[in-house]
mmCIF file of C-alpha atoms in Angstrom:
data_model
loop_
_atom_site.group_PDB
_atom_site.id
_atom_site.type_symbol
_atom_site.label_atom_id
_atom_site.label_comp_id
_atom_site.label_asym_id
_atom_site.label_seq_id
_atom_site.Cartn_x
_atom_site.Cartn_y
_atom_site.Cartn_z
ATOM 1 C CA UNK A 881 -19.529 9.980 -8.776
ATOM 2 C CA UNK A 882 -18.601 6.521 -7.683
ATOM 3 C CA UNK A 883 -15.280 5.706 -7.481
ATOM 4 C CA UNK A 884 -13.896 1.602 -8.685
ATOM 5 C CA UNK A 885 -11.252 0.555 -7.140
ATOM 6 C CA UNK A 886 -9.075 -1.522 -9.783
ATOM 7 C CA UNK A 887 -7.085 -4.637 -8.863
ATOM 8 C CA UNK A 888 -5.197 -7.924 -9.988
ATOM 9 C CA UNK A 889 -7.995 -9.613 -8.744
ATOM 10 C CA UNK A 890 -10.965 -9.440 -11.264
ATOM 11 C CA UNK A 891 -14.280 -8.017 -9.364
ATOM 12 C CA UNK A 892 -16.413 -11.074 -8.475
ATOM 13 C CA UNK A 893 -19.636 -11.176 -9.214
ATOM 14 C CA UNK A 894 -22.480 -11.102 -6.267
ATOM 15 C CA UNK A 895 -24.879 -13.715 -6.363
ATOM 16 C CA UNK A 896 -27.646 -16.172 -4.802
ATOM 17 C CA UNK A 897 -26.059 -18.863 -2.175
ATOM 18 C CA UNK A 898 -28.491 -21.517 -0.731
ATOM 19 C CA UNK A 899 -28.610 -22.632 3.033
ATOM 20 C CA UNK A 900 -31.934 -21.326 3.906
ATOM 21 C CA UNK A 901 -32.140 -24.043 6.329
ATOM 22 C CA UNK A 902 -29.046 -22.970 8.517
ATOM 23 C CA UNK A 903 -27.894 -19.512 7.505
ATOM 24 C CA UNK A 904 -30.811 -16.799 7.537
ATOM 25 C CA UNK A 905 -31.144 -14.424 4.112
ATOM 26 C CA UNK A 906 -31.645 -17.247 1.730
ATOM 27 C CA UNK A 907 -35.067 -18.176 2.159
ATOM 28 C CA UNK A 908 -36.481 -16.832 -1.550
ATOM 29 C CA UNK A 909 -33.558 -19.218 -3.546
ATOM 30 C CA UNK A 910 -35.402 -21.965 -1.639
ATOM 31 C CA UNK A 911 -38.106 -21.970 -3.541
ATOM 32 C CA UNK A 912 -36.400 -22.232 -6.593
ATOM 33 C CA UNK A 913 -35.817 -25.998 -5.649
ATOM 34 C CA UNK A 914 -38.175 -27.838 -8.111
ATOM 35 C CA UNK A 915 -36.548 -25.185 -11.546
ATOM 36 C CA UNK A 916 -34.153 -23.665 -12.353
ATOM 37 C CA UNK A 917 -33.321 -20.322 -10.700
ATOM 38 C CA UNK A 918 -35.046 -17.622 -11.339
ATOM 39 C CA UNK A 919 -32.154 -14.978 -12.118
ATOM 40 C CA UNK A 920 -29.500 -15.020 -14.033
ATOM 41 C CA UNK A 921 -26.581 -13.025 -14.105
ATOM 42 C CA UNK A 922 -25.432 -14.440 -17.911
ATOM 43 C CA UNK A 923 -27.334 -14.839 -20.733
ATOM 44 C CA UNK A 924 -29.103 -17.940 -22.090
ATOM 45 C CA UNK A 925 -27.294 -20.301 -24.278
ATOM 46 C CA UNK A 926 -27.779 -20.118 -27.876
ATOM 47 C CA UNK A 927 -30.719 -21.398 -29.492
ATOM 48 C CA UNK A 928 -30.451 -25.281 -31.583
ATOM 49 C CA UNK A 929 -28.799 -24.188 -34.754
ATOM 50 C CA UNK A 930 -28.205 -20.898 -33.711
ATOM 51 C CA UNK A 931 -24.327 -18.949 -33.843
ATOM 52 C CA UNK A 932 -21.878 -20.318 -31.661
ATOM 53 C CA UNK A 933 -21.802 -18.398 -28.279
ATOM 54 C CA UNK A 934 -19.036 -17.159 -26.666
ATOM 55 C CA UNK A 935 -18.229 -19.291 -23.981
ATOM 56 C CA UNK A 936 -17.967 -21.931 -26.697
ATOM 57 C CA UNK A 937 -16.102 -24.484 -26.684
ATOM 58 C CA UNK A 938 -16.650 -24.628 -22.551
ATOM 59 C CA UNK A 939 -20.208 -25.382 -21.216
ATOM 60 C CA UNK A 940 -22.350 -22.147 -21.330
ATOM 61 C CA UNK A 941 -22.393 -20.628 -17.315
ATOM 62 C CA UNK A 942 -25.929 -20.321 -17.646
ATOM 63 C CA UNK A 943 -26.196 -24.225 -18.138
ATOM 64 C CA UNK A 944 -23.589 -24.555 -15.472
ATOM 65 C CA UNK A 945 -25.376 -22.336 -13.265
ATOM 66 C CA UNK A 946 -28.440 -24.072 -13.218
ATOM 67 C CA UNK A 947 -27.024 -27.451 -13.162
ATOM 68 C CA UNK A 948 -25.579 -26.561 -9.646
ATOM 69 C CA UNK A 949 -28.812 -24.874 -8.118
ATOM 70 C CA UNK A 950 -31.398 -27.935 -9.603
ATOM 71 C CA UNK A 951 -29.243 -30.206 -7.933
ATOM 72 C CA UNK A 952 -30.613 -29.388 -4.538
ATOM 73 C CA UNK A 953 -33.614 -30.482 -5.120
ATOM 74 C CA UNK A 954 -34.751 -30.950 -8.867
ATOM 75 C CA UNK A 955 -34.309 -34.568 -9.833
ATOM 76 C CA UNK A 956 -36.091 -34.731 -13.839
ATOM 77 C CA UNK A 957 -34.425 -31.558 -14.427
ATOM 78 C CA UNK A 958 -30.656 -32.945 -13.307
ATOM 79 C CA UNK A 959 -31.280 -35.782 -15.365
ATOM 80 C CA UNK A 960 -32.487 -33.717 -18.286
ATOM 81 C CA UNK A 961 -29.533 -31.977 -18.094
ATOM 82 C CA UNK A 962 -26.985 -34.662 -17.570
ATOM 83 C CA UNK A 963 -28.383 -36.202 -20.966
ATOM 84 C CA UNK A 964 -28.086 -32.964 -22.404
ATOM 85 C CA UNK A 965 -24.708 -32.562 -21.194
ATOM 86 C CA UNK A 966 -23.060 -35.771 -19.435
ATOM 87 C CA UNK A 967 -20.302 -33.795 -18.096
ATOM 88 C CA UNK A 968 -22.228 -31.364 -15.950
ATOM 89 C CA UNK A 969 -22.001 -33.820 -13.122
ATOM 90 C CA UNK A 970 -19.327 -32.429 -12.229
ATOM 91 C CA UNK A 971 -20.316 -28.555 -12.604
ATOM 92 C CA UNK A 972 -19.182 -25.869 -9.972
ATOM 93 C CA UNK A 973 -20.122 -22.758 -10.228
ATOM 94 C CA UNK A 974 -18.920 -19.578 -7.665
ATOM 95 C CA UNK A 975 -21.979 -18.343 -6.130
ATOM 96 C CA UNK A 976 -19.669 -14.774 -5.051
ATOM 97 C CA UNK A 977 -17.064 -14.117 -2.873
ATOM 98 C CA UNK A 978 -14.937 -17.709 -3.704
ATOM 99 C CA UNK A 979 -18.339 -19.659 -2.480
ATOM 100 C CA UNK A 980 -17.687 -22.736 -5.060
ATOM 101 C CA UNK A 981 -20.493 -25.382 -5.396
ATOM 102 C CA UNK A 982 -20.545 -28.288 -6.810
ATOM 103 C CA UNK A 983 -23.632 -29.669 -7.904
ATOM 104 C CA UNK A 984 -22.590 -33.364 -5.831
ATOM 105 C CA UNK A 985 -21.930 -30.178 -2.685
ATOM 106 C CA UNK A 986 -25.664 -28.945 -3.235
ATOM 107 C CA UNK A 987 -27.152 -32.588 -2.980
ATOM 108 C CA UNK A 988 -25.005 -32.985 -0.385
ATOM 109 C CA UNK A 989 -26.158 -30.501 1.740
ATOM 110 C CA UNK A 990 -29.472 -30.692 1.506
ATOM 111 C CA UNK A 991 -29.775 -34.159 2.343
ATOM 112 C CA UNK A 992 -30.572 -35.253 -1.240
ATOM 113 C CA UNK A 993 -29.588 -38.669 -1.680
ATOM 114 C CA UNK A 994 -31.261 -39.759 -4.710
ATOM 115 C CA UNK A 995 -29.529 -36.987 -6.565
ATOM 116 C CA UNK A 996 -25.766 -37.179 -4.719
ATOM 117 C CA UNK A 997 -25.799 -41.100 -5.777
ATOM 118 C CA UNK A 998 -26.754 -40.265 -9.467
ATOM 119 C CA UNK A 999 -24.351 -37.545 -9.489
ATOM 120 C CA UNK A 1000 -21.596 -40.017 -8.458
ATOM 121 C CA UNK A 1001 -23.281 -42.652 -10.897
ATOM 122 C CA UNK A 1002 -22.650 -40.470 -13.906
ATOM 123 C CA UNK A 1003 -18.720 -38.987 -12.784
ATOM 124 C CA UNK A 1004 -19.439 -36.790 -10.066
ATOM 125 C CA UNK A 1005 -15.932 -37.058 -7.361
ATOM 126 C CA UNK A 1006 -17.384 -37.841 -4.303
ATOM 127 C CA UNK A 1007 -16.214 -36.031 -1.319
ATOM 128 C CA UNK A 1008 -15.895 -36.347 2.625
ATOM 129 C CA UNK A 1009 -18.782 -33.661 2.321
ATOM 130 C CA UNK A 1010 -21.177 -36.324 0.260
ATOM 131 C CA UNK A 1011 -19.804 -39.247 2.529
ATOM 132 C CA UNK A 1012 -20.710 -37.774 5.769
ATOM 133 C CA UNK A 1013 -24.306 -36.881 3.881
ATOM 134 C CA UNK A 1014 -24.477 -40.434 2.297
ATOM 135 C CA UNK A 1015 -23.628 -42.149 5.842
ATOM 136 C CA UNK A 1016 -20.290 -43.562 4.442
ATOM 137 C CA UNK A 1017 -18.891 -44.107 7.678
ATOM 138 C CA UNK A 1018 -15.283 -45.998 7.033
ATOM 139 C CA UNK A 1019 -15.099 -43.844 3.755
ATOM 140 C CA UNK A 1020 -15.038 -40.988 6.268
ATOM 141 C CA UNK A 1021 -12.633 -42.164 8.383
ATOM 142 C CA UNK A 1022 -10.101 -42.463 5.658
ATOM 143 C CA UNK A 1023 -10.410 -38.923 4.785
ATOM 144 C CA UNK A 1024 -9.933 -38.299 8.257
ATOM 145 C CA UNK A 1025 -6.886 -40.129 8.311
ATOM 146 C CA UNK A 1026 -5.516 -39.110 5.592
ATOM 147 C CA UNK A 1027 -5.929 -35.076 5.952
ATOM 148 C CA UNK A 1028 -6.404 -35.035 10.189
ATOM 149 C CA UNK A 1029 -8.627 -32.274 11.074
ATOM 150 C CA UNK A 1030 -10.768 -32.397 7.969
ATOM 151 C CA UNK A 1031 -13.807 -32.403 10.463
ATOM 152 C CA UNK A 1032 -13.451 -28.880 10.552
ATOM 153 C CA UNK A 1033 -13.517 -28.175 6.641
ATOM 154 C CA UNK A 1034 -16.285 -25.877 5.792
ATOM 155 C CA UNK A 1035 -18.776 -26.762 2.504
ATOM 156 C CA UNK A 1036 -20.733 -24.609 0.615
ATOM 157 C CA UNK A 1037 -22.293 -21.249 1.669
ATOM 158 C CA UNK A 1038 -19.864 -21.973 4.683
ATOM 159 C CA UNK A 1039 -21.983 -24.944 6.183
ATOM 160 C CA UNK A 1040 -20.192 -27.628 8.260
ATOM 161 C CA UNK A 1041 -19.427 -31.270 7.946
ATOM 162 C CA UNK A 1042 -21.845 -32.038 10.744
ATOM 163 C CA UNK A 1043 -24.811 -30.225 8.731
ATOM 164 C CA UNK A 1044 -24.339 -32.600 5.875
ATOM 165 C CA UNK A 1045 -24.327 -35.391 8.159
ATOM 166 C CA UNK A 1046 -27.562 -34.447 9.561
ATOM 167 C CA UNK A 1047 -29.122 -33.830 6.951
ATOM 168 C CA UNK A 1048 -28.581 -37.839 5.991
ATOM 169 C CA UNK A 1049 -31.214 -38.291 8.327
ATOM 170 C CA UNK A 1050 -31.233 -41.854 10.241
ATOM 171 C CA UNK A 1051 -28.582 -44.110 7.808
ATOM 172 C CA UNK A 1052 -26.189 -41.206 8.927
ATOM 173 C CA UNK A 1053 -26.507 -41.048 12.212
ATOM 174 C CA UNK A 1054 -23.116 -43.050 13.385
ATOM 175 C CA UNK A 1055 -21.664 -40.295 11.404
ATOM 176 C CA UNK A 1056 -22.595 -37.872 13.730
ATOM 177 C CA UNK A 1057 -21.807 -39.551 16.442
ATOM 178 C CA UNK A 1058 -18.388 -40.233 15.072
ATOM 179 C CA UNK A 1059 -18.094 -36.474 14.423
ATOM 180 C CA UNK A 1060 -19.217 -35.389 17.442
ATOM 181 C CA UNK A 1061 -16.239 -37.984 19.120
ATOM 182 C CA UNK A 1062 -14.118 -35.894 17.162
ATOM 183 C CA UNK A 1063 -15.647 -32.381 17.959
ATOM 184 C CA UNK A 1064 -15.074 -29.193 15.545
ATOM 185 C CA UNK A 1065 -17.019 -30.383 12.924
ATOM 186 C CA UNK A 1066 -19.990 -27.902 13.775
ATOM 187 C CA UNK A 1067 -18.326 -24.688 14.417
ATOM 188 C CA UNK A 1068 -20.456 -21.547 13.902
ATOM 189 C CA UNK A 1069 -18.790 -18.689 12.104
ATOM 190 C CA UNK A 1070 -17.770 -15.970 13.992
ATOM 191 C CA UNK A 1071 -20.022 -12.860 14.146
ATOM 192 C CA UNK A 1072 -19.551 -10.119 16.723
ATOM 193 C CA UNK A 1073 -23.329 -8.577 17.482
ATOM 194 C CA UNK A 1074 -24.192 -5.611 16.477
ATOM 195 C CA UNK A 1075 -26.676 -2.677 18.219
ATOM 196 C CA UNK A 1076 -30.137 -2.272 16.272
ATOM 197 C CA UNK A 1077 -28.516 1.141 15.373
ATOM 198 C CA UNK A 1078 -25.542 0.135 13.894
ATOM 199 C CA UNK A 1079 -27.307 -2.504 12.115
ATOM 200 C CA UNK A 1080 -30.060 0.523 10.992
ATOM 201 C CA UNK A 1081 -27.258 2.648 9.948
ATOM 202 C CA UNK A 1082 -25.406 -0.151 7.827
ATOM 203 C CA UNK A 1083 -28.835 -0.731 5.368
ATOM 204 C CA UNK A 1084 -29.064 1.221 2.431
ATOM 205 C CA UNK A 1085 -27.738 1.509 -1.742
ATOM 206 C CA UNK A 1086 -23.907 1.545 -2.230
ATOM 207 C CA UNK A 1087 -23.357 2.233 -5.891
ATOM 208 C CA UNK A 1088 -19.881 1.519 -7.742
ATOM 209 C CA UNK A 1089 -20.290 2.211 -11.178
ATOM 210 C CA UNK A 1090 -23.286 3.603 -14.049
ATOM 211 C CA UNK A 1091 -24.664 0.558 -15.239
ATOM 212 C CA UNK A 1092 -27.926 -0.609 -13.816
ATOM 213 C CA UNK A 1093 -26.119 -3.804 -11.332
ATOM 214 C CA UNK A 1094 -23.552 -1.484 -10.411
ATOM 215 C CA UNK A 1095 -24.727 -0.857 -6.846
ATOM 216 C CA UNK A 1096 -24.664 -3.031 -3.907
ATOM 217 C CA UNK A 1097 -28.244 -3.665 -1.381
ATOM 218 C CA UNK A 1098 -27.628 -4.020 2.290
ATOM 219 C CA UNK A 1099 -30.722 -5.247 3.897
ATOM 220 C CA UNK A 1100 -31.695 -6.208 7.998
ATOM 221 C CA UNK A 1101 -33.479 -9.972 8.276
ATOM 222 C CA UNK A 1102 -34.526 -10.853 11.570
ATOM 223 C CA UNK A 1103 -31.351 -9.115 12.831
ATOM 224 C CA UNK A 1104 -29.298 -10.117 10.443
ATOM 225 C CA UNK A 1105 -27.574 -7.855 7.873
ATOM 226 C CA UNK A 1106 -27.441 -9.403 4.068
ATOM 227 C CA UNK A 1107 -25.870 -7.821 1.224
ATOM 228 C CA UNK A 1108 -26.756 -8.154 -2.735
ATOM 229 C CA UNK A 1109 -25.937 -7.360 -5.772
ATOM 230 C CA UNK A 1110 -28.696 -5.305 -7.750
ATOM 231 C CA UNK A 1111 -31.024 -8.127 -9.352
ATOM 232 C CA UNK A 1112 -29.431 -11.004 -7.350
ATOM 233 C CA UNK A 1113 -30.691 -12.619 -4.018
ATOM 234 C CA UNK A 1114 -29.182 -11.962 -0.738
ATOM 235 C CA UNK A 1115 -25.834 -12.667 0.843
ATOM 236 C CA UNK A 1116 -25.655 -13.251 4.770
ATOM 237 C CA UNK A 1117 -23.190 -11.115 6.262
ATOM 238 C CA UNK A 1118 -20.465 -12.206 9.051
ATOM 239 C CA UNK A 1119 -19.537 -9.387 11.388
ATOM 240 C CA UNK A 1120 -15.897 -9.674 12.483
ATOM 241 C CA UNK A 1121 -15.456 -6.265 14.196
ATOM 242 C CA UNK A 1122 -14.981 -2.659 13.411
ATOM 243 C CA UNK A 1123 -18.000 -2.919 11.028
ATOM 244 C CA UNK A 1124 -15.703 -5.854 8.341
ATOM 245 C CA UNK A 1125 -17.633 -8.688 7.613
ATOM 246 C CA UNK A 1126 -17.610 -11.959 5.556
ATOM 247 C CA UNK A 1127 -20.219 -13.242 3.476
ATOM 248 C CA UNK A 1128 -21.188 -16.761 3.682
ATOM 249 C CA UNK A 1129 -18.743 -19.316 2.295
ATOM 250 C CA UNK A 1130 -16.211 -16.517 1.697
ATOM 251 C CA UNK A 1131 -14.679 -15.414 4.512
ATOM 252 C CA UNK A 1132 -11.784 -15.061 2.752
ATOM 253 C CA UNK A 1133 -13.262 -11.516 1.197
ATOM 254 C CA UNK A 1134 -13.475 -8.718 3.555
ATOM 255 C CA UNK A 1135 -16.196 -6.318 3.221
ATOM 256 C CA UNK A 1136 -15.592 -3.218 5.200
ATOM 257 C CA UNK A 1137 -17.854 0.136 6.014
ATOM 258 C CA UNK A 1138 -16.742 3.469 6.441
ATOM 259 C CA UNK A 1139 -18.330 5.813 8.854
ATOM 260 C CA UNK A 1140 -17.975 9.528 8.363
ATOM 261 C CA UNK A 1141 -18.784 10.691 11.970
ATOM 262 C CA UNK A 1142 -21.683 8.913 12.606
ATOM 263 C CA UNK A 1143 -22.775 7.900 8.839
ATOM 264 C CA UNK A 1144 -22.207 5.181 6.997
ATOM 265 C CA UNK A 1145 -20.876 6.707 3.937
ATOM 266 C CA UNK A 1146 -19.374 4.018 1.985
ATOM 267 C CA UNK A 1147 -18.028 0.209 1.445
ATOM 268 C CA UNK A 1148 -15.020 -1.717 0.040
ATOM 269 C CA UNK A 1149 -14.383 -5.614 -0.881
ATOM 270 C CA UNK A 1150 -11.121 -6.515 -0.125
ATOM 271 C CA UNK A 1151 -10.604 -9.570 -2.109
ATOM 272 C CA UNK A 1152 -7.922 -9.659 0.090
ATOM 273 C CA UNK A 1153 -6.468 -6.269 -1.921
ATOM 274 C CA UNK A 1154 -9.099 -3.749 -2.408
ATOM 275 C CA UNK A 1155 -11.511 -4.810 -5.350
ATOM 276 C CA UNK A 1156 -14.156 -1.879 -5.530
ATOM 277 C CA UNK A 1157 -15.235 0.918 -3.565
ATOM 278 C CA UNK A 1158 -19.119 1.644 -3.363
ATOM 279 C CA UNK A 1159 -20.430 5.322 -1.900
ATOM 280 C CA UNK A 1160 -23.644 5.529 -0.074
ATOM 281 C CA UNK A 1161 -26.972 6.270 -2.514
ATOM 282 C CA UNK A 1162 -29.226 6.852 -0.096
#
């Protein structure tokens, strides 16, 4: 029987973060760029007329949900919505693990400017993230100045200053250089390799609890490991040593593997305390 672990910290849900472009296991949310995404952890919101739902009065997470993955690349829909909803320019939503997005942060790092300057437009903050993106190069070095060592403030899904300011393409480009002046605005996460057997003996079903999402996927992509939620996309995992790892834009939640001689027999989260424990299902 699988055994929870309960804490103060409320179990965070696992799903989809974007970065196909930089960090590998994220390739199938990428081509949920021109709709809105394809799964859905919550609900829908109510029908016109309908009851009031229970997230009422807030905006409904499916709404805010969507709001933040459209804004990558989805311009009619991000206007639909912000008529719908004016406020949602400045949704965030917690793709797992702590990995907040705003939906100005998923323009930004994609490199899509026609949808960071509406965001702004309509109320979105902007940010040193959307700056470096939008090739605001004094507007950078004020942040700079004000906070030193902001260069090496990670964004969404974990990706670096410098990757939004590539992403601007050409009008950004003395942002780069400026950046690069500075140095640590690029730097990789850490991940310690693993053998091809350790990686083999990591993959498998980790189940926590009887409902049908109660179980954890850990999968192998081109040498990397992932980990899921059931009915969510991917995760790419950070190996820090001794078989813990970080997902991406969370390395702030530990998730460690237990080996029972020379099986993998189990996982935790830390969250940093221990969240949930998850035994082997197969």
């Amino acid at each position: 029987m699988p055994h929870t672990i309960h804490s103060r910290r409320r179990f965070i849900r696992i799903v989809p973060a974007f970065g196909a472009f930089v960090l590998p296991g994220f390739a199938a949310l990428a081509q949920d760029l021109g709709g809105a995404p394809r799964e859905r952890v919550w609900p829908a919101p109510r029908a016109r007329g309908g009851p009031m739902d229970d997230p009422f009065p807030s905006h409904h997470p499916a709404i805010v949900k969507e709001m933040v993955s459209v804004s990558h690349g989805n311009v009619a829909r991000v206007r639909e919505l912000l008529q719908q909803h004016p406020e949602l320019a400045k949704a965030s939503w917690d793709w797992g693990f702590g990995d907040w997005e705003t939906a100005l942060g998923a323009a930004s790092h994609v490199g899509n400017r026609t949808i960071a300057e509406l965001l702004i437009e309509r109320g979105a903050p902007p940010t040193h993230f959307s700056a470096a993106m939008l090739g605001q190069l004094d507007v950078l070095k004020t942040f700079v100045a004000a906070t030193p060592g902001l260069q090496r403030m990670r964004g969404p899904h974990g990706l670096t200053l410098m990757v939004h300011a590539r992403k601007g393409g050409a009008p950004a480009a003395p942002v780069v250089a400026y950046l690069e002046s500075l140095g640590g605005a690029d730097q990789p996460y850490r991940d310690e390799p693993l053998t091809s057997e350790e990686r083999t003996s990591i993959v498998g079903r980790y189940t926590f609890g009887d409902r049908p999402r109660d179980s954890f996927v850990v999968a192998a992509q081109n040498n990397q490991l992932t980990i899921a939620r059931v009915g969510a996309v991917e995760r790419t995992l950070f190996h820090q040593g001794e078989l813990a790892f970080h997902a991406a834009g969370g390395p702030g939640t530990t998730i460690r593997f237990e080996r029972d001689e020379t099986r993998i027999v189990a996982l935790t989260v830390h969250d940093p305390d221990p969240v949930v424990r998850a035994r082997r299902s197969n």
